[in-house]
CSV table of C-alpha atoms in Angstrom, one decimal:
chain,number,residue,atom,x,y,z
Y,1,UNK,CA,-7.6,-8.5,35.3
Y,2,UNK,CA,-7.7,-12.2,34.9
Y,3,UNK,CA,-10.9,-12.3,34.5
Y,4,UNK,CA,-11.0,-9.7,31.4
Y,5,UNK,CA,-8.7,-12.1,29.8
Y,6,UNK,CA,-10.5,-14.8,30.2
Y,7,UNK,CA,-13.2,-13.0,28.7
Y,8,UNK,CA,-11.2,-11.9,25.8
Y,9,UNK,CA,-10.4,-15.6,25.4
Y,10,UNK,CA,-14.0,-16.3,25.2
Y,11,UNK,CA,-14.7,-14.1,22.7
Y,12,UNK,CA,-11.9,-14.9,20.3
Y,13,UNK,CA,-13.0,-18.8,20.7
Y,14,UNK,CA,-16.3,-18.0,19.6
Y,15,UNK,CA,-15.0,-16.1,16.4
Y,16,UNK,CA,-12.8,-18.9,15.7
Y,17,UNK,CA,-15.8,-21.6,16.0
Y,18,UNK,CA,-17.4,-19.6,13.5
Y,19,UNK,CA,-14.1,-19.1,11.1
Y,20,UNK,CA,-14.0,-23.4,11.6
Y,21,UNK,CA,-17.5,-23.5,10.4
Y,22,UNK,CA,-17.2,-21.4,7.4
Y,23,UNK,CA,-13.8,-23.4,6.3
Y,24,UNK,CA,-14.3,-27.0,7.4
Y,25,UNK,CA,-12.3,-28.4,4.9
Y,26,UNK,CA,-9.2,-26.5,6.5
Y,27,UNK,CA,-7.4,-28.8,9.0
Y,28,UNK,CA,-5.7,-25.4,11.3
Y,29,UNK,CA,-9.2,-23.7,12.0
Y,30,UNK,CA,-10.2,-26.7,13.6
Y,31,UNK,CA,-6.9,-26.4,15.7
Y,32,UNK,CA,-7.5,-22.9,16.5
Y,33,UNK,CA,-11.1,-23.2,17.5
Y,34,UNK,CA,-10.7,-26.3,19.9
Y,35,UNK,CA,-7.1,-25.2,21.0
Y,36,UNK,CA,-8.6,-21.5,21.9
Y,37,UNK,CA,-11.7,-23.3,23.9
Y,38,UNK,CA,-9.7,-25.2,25.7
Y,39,UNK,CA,-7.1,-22.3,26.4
Y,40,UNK,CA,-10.0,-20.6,27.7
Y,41,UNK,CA,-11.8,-23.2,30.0
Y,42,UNK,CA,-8.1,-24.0,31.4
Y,43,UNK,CA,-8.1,-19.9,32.0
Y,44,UNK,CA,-11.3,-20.1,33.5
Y,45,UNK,CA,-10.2,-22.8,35.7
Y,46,UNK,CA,-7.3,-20.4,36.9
Y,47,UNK,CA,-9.3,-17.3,37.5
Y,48,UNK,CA,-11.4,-19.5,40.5
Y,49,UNK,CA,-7.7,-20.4,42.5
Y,50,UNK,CA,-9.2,-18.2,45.4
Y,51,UNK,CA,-12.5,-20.1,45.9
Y,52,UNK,CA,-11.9,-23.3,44.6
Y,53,UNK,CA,-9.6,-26.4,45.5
Y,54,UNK,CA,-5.8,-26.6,43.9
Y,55,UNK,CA,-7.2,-29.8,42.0
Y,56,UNK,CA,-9.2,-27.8,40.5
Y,57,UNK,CA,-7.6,-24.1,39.8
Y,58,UNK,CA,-4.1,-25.4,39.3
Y,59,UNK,CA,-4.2,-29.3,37.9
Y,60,UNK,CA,-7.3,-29.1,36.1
Y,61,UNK,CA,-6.7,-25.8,34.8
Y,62,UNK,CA,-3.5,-27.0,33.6
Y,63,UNK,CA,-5.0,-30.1,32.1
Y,64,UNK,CA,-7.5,-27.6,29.6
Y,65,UNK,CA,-4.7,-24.7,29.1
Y,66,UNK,CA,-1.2,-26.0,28.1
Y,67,UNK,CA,-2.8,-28.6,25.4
Y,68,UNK,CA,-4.9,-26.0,24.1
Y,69,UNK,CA,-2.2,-23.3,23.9
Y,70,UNK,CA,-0.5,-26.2,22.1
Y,71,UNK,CA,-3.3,-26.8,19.9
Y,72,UNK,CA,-3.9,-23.4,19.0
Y,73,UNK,CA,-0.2,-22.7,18.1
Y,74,UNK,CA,0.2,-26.0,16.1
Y,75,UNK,CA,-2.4,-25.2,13.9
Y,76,UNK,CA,-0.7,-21.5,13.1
Y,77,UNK,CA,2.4,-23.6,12.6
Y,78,UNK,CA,0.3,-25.6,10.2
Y,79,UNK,CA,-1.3,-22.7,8.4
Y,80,UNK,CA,2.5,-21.8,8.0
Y,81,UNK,CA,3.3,-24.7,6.1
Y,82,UNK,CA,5.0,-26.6,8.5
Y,83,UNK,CA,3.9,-30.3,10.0
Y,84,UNK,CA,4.3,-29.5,14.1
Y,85,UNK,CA,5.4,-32.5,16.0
Y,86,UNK,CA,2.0,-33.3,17.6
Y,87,UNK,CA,3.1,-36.5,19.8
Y,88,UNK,CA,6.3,-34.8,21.1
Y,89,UNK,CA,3.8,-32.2,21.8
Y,90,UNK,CA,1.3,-34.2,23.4
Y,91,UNK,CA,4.0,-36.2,25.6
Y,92,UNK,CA,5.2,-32.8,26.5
Y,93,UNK,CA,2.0,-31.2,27.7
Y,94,UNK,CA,1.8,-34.2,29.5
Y,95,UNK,CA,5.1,-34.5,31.4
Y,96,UNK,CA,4.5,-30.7,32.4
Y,97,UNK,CA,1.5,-31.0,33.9
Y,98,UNK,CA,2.5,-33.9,35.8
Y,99,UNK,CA,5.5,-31.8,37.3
Y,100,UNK,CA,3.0,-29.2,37.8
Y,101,UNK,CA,0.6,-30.8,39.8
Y,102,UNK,CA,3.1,-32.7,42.1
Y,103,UNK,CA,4.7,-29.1,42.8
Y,104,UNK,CA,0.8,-27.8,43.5
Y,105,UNK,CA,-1.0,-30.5,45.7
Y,106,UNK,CA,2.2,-33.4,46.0
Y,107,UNK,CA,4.8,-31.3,47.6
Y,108,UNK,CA,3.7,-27.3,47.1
Y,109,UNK,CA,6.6,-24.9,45.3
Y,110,UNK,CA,5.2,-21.9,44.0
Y,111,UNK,CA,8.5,-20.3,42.4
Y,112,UNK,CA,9.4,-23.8,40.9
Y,113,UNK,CA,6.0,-24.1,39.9
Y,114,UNK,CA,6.0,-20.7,38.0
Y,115,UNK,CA,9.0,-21.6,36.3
Y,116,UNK,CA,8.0,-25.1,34.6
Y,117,UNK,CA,4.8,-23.6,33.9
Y,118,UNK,CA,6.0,-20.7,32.1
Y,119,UNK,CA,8.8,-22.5,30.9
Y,120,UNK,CA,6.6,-24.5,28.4
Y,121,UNK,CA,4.5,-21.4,27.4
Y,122,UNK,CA,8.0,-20.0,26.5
Y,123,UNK,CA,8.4,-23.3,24.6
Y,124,UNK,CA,4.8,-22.8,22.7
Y,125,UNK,CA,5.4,-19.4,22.0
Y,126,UNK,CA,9.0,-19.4,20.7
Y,127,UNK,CA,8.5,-22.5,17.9
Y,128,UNK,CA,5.4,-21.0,16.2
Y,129,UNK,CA,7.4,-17.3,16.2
Y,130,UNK,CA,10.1,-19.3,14.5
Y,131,UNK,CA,8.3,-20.9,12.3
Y,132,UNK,CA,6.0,-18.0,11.0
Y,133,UNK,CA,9.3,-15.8,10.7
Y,134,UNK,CA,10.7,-18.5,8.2
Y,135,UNK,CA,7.3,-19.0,6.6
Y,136,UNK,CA,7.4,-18.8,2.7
Y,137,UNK,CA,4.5,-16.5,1.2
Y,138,UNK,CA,4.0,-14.8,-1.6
Y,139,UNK,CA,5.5,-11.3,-1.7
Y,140,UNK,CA,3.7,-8.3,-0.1
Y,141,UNK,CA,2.2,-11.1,2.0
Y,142,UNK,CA,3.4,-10.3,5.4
Y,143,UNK,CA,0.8,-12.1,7.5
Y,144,UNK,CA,2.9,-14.6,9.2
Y,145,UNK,CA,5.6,-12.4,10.1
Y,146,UNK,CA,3.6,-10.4,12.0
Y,147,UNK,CA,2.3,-13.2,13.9
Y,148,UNK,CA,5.5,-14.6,14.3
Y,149,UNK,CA,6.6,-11.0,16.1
Y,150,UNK,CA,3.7,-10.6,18.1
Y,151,UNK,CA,4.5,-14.7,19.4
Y,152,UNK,CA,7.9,-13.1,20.2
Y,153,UNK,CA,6.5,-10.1,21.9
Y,154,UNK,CA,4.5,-12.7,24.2
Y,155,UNK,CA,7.7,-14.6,24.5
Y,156,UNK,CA,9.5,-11.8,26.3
Y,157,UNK,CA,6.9,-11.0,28.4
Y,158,UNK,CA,6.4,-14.2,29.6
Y,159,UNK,CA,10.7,-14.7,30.3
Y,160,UNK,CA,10.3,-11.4,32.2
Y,161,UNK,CA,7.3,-12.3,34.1
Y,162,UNK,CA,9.4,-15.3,35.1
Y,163,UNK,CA,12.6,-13.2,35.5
Y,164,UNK,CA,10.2,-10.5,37.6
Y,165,UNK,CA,8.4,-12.8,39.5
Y,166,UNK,CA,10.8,-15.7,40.8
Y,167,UNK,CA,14.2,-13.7,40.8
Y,168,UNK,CA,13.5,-10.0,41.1
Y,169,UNK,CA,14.6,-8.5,37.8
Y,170,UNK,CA,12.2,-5.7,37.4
Y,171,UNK,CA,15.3,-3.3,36.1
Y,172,UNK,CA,14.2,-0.9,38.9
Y,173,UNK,CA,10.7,-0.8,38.1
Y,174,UNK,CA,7.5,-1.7,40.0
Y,175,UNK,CA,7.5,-5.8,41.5
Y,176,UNK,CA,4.3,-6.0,39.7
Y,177,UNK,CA,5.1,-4.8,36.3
Y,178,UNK,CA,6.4,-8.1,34.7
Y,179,UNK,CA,3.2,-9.4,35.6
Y,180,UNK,CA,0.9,-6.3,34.4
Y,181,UNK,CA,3.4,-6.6,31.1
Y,182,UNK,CA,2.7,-10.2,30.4
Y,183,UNK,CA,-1.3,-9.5,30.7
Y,184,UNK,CA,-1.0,-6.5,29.1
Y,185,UNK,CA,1.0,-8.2,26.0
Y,186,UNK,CA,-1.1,-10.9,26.1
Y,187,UNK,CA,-4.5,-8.7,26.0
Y,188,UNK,CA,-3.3,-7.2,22.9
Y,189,UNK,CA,-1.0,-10.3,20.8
Y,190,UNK,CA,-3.9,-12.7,21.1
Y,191,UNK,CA,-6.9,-10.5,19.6
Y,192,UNK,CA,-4.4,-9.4,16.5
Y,193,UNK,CA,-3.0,-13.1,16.0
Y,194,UNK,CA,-7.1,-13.7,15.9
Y,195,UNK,CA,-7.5,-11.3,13.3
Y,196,UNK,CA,-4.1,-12.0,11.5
Y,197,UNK,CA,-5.6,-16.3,11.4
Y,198,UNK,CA,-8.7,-14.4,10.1
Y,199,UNK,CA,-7.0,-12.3,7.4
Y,200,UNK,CA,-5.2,-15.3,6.8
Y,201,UNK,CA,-8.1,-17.6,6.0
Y,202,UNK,CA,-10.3,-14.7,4.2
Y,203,UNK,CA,-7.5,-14.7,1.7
Y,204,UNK,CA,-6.8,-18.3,1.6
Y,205,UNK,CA,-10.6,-18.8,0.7
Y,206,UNK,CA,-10.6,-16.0,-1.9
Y,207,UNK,CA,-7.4,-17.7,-3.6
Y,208,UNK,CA,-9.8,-20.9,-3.6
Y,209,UNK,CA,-12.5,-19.4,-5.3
Y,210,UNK,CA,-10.3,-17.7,-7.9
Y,211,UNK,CA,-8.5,-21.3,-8.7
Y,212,UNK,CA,-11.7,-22.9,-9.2
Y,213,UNK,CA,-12.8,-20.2,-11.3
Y,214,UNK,CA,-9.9,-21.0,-13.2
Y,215,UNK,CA,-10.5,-24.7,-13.4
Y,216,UNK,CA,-13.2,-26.8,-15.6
Y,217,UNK,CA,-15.8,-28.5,-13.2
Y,218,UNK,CA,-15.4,-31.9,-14.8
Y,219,UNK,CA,-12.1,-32.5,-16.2
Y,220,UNK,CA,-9.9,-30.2,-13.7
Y,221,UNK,CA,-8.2,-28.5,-16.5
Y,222,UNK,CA,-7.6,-25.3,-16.9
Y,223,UNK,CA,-10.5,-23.9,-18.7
Y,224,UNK,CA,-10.6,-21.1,-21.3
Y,225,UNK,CA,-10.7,-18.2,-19.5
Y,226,UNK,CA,-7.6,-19.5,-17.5
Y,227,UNK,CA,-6.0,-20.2,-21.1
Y,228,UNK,CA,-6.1,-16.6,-22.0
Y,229,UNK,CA,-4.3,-15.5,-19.1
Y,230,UNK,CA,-1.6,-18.0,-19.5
Y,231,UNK,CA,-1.7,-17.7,-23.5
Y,232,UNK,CA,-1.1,-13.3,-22.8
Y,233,UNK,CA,1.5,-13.9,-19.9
Y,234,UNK,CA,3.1,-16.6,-22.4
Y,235,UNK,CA,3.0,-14.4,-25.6
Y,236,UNK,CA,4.3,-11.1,-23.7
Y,237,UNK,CA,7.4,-13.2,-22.6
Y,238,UNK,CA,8.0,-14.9,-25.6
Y,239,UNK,CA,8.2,-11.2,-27.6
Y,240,UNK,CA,10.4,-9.5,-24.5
Y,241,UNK,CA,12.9,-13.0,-24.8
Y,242,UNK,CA,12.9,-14.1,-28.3
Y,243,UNK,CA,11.8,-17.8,-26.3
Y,244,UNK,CA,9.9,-20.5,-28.7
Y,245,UNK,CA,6.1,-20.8,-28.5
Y,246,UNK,CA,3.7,-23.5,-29.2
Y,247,UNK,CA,0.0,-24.6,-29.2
Y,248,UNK,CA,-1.1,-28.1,-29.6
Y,249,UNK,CA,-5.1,-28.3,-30.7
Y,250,UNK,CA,-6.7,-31.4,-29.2
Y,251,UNK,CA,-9.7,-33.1,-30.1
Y,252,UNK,CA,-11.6,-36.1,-29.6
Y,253,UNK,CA,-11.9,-38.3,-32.6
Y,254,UNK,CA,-15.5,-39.2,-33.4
Y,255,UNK,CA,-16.7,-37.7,-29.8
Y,256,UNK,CA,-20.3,-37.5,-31.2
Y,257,UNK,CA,-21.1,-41.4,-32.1
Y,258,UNK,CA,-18.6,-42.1,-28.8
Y,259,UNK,CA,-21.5,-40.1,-26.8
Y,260,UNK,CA,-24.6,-41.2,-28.6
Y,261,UNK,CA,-23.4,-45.1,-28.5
Y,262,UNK,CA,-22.5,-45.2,-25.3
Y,263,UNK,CA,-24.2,-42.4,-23.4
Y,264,UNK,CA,-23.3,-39.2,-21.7
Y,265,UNK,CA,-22.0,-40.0,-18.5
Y,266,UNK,CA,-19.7,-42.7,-20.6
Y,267,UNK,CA,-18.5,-39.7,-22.2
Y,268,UNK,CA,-17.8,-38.0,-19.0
Y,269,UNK,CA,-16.0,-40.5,-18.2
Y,270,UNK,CA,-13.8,-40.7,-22.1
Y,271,UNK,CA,-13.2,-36.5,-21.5
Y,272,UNK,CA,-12.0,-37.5,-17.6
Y,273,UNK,CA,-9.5,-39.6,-18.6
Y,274,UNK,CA,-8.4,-38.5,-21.4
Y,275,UNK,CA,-7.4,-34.7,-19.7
Y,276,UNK,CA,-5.6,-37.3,-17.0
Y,277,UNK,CA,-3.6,-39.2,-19.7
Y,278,UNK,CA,-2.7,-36.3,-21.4
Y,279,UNK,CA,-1.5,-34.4,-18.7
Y,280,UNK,CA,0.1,-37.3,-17.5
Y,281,UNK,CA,1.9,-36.8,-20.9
Y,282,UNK,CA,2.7,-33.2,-21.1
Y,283,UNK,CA,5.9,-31.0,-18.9
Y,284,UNK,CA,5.5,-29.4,-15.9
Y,285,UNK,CA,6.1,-26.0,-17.7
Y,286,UNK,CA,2.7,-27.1,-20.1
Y,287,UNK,CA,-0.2,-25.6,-19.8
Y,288,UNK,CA,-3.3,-28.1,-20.7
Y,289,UNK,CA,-6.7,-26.5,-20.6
Y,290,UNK,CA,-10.2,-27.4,-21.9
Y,291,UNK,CA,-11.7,-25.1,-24.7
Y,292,UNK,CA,-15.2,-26.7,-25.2
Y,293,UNK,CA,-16.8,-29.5,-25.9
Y,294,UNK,CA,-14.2,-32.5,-26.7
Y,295,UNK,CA,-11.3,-30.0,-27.4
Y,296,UNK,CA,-8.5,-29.0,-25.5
Y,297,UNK,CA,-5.2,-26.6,-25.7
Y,298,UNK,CA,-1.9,-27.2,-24.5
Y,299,UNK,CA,0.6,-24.0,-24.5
Y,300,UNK,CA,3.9,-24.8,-24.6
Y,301,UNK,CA,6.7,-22.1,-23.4
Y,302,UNK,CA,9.9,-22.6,-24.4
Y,303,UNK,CA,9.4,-25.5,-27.1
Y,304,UNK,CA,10.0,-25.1,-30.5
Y,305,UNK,CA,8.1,-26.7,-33.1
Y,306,UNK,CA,9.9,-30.1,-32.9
Y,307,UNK,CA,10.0,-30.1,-29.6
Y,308,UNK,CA,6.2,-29.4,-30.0
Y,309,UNK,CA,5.5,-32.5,-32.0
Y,310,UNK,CA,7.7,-34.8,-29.8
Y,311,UNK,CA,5.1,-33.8,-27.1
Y,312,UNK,CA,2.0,-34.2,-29.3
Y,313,UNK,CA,3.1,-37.4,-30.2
Y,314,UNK,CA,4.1,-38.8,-26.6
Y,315,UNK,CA,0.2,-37.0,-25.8
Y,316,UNK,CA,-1.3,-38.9,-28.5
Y,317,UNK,CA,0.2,-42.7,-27.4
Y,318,UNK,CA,-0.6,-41.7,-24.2
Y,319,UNK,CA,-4.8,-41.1,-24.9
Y,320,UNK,CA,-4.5,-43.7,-27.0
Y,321,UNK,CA,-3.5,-46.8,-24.7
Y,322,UNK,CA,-6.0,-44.8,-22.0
Y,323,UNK,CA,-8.9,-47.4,-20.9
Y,324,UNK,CA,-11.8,-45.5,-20.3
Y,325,UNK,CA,-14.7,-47.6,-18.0
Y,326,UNK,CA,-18.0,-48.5,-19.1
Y,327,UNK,CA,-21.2,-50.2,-18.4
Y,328,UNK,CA,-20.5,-52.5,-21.3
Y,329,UNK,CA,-16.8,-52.8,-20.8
Y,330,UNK,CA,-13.2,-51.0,-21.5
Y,331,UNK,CA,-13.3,-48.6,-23.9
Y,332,UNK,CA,-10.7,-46.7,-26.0
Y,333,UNK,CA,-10.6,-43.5,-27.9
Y,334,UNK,CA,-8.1,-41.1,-30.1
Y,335,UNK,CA,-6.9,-37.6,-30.1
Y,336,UNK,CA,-6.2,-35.8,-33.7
Y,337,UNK,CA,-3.7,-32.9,-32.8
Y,338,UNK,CA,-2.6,-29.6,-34.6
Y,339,UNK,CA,0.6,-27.7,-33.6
Y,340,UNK,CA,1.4,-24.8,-34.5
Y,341,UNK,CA,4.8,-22.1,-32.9
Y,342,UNK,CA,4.7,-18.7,-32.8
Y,343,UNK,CA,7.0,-16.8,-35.5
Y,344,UNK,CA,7.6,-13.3,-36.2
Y,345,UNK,CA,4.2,-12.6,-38.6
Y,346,UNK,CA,1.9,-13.6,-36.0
Y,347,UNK,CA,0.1,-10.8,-34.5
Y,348,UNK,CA,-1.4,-12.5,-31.5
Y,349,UNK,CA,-2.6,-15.8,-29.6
Y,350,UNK,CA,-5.7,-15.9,-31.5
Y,351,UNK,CA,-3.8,-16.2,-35.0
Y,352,UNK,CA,-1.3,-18.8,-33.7
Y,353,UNK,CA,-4.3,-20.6,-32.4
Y,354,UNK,CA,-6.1,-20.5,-35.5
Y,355,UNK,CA,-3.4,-22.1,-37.3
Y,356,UNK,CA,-3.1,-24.8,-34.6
Y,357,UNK,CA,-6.9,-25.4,-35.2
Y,358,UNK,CA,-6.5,-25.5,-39.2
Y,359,UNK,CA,-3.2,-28.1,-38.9
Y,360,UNK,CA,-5.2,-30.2,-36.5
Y,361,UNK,CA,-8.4,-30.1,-39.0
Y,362,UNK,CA,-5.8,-31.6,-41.5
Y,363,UNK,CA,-5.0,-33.9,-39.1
Y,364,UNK,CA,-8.7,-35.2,-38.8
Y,365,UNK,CA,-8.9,-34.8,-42.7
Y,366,UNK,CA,-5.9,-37.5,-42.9
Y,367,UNK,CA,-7.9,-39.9,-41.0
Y,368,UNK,CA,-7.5,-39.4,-37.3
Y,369,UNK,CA,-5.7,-40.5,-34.7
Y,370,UNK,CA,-2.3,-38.4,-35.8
Y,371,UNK,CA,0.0,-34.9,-35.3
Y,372,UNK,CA,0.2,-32.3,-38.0
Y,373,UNK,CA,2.4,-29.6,-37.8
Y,374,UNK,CA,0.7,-26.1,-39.3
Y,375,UNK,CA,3.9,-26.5,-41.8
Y,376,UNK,CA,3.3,-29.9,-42.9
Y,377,UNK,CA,1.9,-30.7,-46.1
Y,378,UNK,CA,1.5,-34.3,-45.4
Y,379,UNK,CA,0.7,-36.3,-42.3
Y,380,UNK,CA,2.6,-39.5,-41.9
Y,381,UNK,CA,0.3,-42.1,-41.1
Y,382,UNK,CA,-0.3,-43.5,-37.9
Y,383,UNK,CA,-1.9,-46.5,-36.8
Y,384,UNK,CA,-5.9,-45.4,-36.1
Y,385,UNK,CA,-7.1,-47.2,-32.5
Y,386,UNK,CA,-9.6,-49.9,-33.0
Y,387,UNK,CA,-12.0,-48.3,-30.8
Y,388,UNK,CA,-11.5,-44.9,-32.1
């Protein structure tokens, strides 16, 4: 029987390898993989305690199994969301297996034995469970509370292999039942936990993908496709709640001579840090996504029109003290901006949009560098950047 689990631990190590190597980048699969090898070598280890040495079956085993089981169950707990106390963890592992192997080969105790041993397994089992029960996810997600019940289904069999075992409380039932329970749990926990980490990561990666579908390769904005979602969620709301809406149109001033003057990856470079400073500059309820070229969009929920151009304007100082780098030295640029807030007689996004886009070609009409309001008539100047 022990040697079918060790098996079973064999094969759930080498599907976790594999789930490390697809998703390098994520810190728990490494935990998982190297915690579950070494789970398994220390299992391995066990299985031979009828042909080979104490040393060997019980200390070494020992050495291999209870910092991998630790391993493997941190890295759930860091999937969870949690930082697990890995030092405590590590001076734990090692405390226990020092008792252990003075109670194997130092001065031999096989009930005292099963109990420290099983003691700390209860340990590893019941602080994941804990943690994956109070895990936050997003709803209809329900991955880590299953784990967490399976860890707690493996916690009770492994305090009633103990109870079983070392003080006889089988409840009337077979001697070896504890111990045919605790394999029996543990044959089917671990394979689902695997597939549940799986599951986990599968979806994890998939959520990747869709945010960088989501996201403009260079700038890390939101890019237009993202806008549209945001702009229909936004616009559905605002109707429903009678909230305030506006768009601020963003461009570049003189982006063209800016890229054939100082070159391409110069403007890069101006379109990099100006996304930064802007953002830097906007709410956390803004939205700030690139549209094309050198323009941009921020959507603003719940800001009225003056509120609107009190954030143009901090967006606009902000790009405008921005330093962008350069072969030939630090370079400056300017954003023109037209805002425009949803009213009653606009029909959709697009036509609140359009009007942002014709207040911010006024804007560039009245010499750069400035906010217009779709309602204004006439820009008040603003001092135009001397490197604009």
């Amino acid at each position: 029987m022990v040697l079918i689990y060790v098996g079973i631990n064999i094969g759930q190590t080498i599907v976790l390898f594999y789930l490390w190597s697809v998703q390098r980048n994520y810190p728990p699969a490494r935990d998982w993989a190297i915690g579950s090898f070494s789970f398994a070598t220390g299992l391995f280890l066990f299985a031979l305690r009828n042909v080979a040495p104490p040393v060997l079956s019980e200390v070494a085993s020992n050495l291999f199994l209870l910092p991998g089981l630790m391993l493997f169950n941190f890295g759930v707990v860091k999937a969870a969301g949690r930082v697990p106390p890995m030092k405590f963890g590590l001076v734990f592992c090692a405390v226990a297996c020092a008792i252990l192997a003075w109670f194997a080969v130092g001065d031999p105790n096989y009930p005292v034995a099963v109990i420290v041993h099983n003691a700390v397994i209860l340990a590893f089992y019941l602080y994941p469970a804990y943690v994956c029960l109070r895990a936050k996810t997003a709803t209809g997600n329900h991955t880590f509370r299953l784990i967490g019940i399976l860890f707690l289904m493996l916690a009770l069999a492994c305090a009633w292999r103990v109870a079983g075992g070392v003080f006889g409380l089988t409840f009337s039932f077979s001697p070896t039942l504890p111990r045919l329970f605790w394999i029996a749990t543990s044959l089917i926990c671990f394979p689902m936990i695997t597939v549940l980490l799986t599951l986990h990561t599968s979806q994890r990666l998939q959520e990747e993908i869709h945010a960088q579908a989501r996201r403009d390769a260079l700038t890390g904005a939101y890019n237009r496709r993202a806008f549209i979602e945001f702009a229909d969620k936004e616009w559905s709301r605002s109707l429903r709640q009678g909230a305030p809406l506006s768009i601020l149109s963003v461009d570049i001033d003189h982006f063209k001579s800016f890229n054939d003057l100082h070159g391409h990856p110069t403007g890069d470079a101006a379109l990099v840090e100006v996304s930064k400073s802007a953002q830097a500059a906007l709410r956390a309820s803004d939205i700030w996504c690139r549209h094309g070229g050198e323009e941009f969009i921020a959507l603003l929920p719940d800001t009225s029109i003056g509120q609107a151009l009190a954030v143009a304007e901090r967006l606009r100082l902000s790009v405008e003290r921005t330093t962008i780098p350069s072969p030939s030295g630090p370079l400056s640029v300017s954003v023109s901006i037209g805002v425009a807030e949803r009213t009653a007689r606009h029909e959709s996004v697009t036509e609140l949009l359009a009007i942002s886009d014709s207040a911010l070609y006024q804007a560039k009409a009245a010499g750069r560098n400035r906010v217009v309001a779709a309602a204004q008539k006439a820009p008040a100047p603003v001092r135009i950047a001397s490197s604009a």
